[in-house]
Amino acid sequence: MNADKLRTVQDWVSFYRHEFGLPVAERGGFVMLPVTGAVGVLHLPVARAEKVRSALHQQRRTGPMLARQIRWSLLTEPDSHPGAQVMEVLNRLDIGIPAIGSAVMLPTGLGRWTREGCHWVVPPAEDRQLPPLSMLITTALAVGTGGED
């Protein structure tokens, strides 16, 4: 499927489903990725997210990453859920883990400027596995941002 020929939200839903195996759906005129037991999301402030991306690249473990103005969203395999103490630290650092049943809006374009106000920093790929949530949390806590830690 050629992304340049995709015009409608339904075209993009089909694209994400068939090309990347993501369980997306159209909701309210947007492509939405539900958070499930198989696909999760980790939201990070931009400065920390850029360091996480660099660390993951060095480890050759990058996964799909969406950029928004104030945060990036990393798609993940929810292999575990952090305990209460870790969640307190994550909350203090403005790192979020959306609950099962919530959803994340995906862009209807592969370029930087989309109507959704987000773009893929690292787009999904058919052969790329989602990184485990536990590894992303460990990496996010290890990299710091240089200003708040």
Short mmCIF file of C-alpha atoms in Angstrom, two decimals:
data_model
loop_
_atom_site.label_atom_id
_atom_site.label_comp_id
_atom_site.label_asym_id
_atom_site.label_seq_id
_atom_site.Cartn_x
_atom_site.Cartn_y
_atom_site.Cartn_z
CA MET A 1 0.00 0.00 0.00
CA ASN A 2 1.44 3.37 -1.04
CA ALA A 3 1.10 5.98 1.74
CA ASP A 4 1.14 8.80 -0.83
CA LYS A 5 -2.21 7.60 -2.19
CA LEU A 6 -4.02 7.46 1.16
CA ARG A 7 -6.72 10.14 1.34
CA THR A 8 -9.34 9.23 3.93
CA VAL A 9 -9.19 8.29 7.59
CA GLN A 10 -10.48 4.85 6.62
CA ASP A 11 -7.56 4.51 4.15
CA TRP A 12 -5.17 5.24 7.02
CA VAL A 13 -6.95 2.77 9.33
CA SER A 14 -6.48 0.06 6.68
CA PHE A 15 -2.85 1.11 6.18
CA TYR A 16 -1.97 0.90 9.88
CA ARG A 17 -3.80 -2.43 10.26
CA HIS A 18 -2.42 -4.17 7.19
CA GLU A 19 1.09 -2.71 6.99
CA PHE A 20 1.94 -2.68 10.68
CA GLY A 21 -0.60 -4.93 12.38
CA LEU A 22 -1.77 -2.15 14.70
CA PRO A 23 -5.33 -2.57 16.06
CA VAL A 24 -6.47 0.92 15.07
CA ALA A 25 -10.01 2.17 14.52
CA GLU A 26 -11.66 5.32 13.22
CA ARG A 27 -13.22 7.36 15.99
CA GLY A 28 -14.58 10.87 15.53
CA GLY A 29 -12.81 11.30 12.20
CA PHE A 30 -9.39 10.31 13.54
CA VAL A 31 -7.24 7.19 13.56
CA MET A 32 -7.14 5.94 17.14
CA LEU A 33 -4.89 3.25 18.60
CA PRO A 34 -6.51 1.69 21.66
CA VAL A 35 -4.29 0.84 24.60
CA THR A 36 -4.71 -2.89 25.23
CA GLY A 37 -2.97 -5.77 26.94
CA ALA A 38 -0.95 -6.24 23.73
CA VAL A 39 -0.15 -2.63 22.73
CA GLY A 40 0.72 0.05 25.26
CA VAL A 41 2.03 3.60 25.22
CA LEU A 42 4.58 5.51 27.27
CA HIS A 43 4.35 9.33 27.21
CA LEU A 44 7.58 11.25 27.86
CA PRO A 45 8.47 14.94 28.00
CA VAL A 46 10.38 15.89 24.83
CA ALA A 47 13.85 16.35 26.39
CA ARG A 48 13.73 12.95 28.09
CA ALA A 49 12.19 11.31 25.01
CA GLU A 50 15.05 12.49 22.81
CA LYS A 51 17.55 10.93 25.22
CA VAL A 52 15.54 7.71 25.32
CA ARG A 53 15.51 7.60 21.52
CA SER A 54 19.30 8.01 21.45
CA ALA A 55 19.82 5.31 24.08
CA LEU A 56 17.48 2.90 22.29
CA HIS A 57 19.22 3.60 18.97
CA GLN A 58 22.56 2.69 20.55
CA GLN A 59 21.01 -0.54 21.86
CA ARG A 60 19.40 -1.20 18.44
CA ARG A 61 16.02 -1.45 20.21
CA THR A 62 14.07 1.45 18.72
CA GLY A 63 10.33 1.18 18.39
CA PRO A 64 7.62 3.45 17.00
CA MET A 65 7.71 6.99 18.44
CA LEU A 66 5.26 9.82 17.90
CA ALA A 67 6.23 13.44 18.50
CA ARG A 68 3.86 16.07 19.77
CA GLN A 69 4.68 19.59 20.87
CA ILE A 70 5.23 18.86 24.58
CA ARG A 71 5.60 15.09 24.70
CA TRP A 72 6.48 12.04 22.69
CA SER A 73 4.52 8.79 22.75
CA LEU A 74 6.36 5.49 22.43
CA LEU A 75 4.44 2.38 21.40
CA THR A 76 5.31 -0.55 23.62
CA GLU A 77 4.54 -4.12 24.54
CA PRO A 78 3.08 -3.99 28.07
CA ASP A 79 5.14 -6.81 29.60
CA SER A 80 4.58 -5.62 33.18
CA HIS A 81 3.07 -2.79 35.17
CA PRO A 82 5.24 -0.76 37.54
CA GLY A 83 4.51 -0.79 41.25
CA ALA A 84 3.23 2.13 43.28
CA GLN A 85 6.68 3.54 44.16
CA VAL A 86 7.85 3.51 40.54
CA MET A 87 4.55 5.09 39.44
CA GLU A 88 5.12 7.91 41.94
CA VAL A 89 8.56 8.58 40.44
CA LEU A 90 7.16 8.44 36.89
CA ASN A 91 4.35 10.85 37.78
CA ARG A 92 6.81 13.26 39.38
CA LEU A 93 8.85 13.22 36.15
CA ASP A 94 5.72 13.74 34.01
CA ILE A 95 6.05 10.26 32.47
CA GLY A 96 2.65 8.75 31.74
CA ILE A 97 1.35 5.28 31.05
CA PRO A 98 -2.18 5.45 29.63
CA ALA A 99 -4.56 2.87 31.06
CA ILE A 100 -6.02 -0.01 29.09
CA GLY A 101 -9.16 1.28 27.39
CA SER A 102 -7.72 4.69 26.57
CA ALA A 103 -6.48 5.52 23.06
CA VAL A 104 -3.80 7.50 21.25
CA MET A 105 -4.39 9.46 18.04
CA LEU A 106 -2.13 8.46 15.13
CA PRO A 107 -1.24 10.77 12.25
CA THR A 108 -2.86 10.55 8.83
CA GLY A 109 0.43 11.25 7.13
CA LEU A 110 4.03 10.17 7.31
CA GLY A 111 5.49 13.67 7.00
CA ARG A 112 6.18 16.16 9.74
CA TRP A 113 3.04 18.26 9.27
CA THR A 114 -0.21 16.40 9.84
CA ARG A 115 -3.65 17.64 10.74
CA GLU A 116 -3.37 15.82 14.07
CA GLY A 117 -0.42 17.92 15.20
CA CYS A 118 1.86 14.92 15.59
CA HIS A 119 4.33 13.05 13.43
CA TRP A 120 6.34 9.85 13.50
CA VAL A 121 9.89 10.31 14.79
CA VAL A 122 10.34 6.57 14.29
CA PRO A 123 7.48 5.16 12.20
CA PRO A 124 6.11 1.70 12.82
CA ALA A 125 7.54 -1.07 10.66
CA GLU A 126 6.12 -4.43 9.74
CA ASP A 127 9.15 -6.34 11.01
CA ARG A 128 9.87 -4.21 14.09
CA GLN A 129 8.74 -5.61 17.42
CA LEU A 130 7.44 -3.24 20.05
CA PRO A 131 9.93 -2.73 22.88
CA PRO A 132 8.89 -4.01 26.31
CA LEU A 133 7.41 -1.39 28.65
CA SER A 134 9.76 -2.43 31.45
CA MET A 135 12.81 -1.70 29.26
CA LEU A 136 11.42 1.70 28.20
CA ILE A 137 10.74 2.68 31.82
CA THR A 138 14.22 1.60 32.89
CA THR A 139 15.76 3.56 30.02
CA ALA A 140 13.61 6.65 30.69
CA LEU A 141 14.63 6.69 34.33
CA ALA A 142 18.30 6.09 33.53
CA VAL A 143 18.77 8.86 30.95
CA GLY A 144 17.42 11.78 32.97
CA THR A 145 17.17 15.15 31.26
CA GLY A 146 20.11 16.94 32.76
CA GLY A 147 17.91 19.62 34.32
CA GLU A 148 15.37 17.99 36.58
CA ASP A 149 17.19 14.99 38.05
#
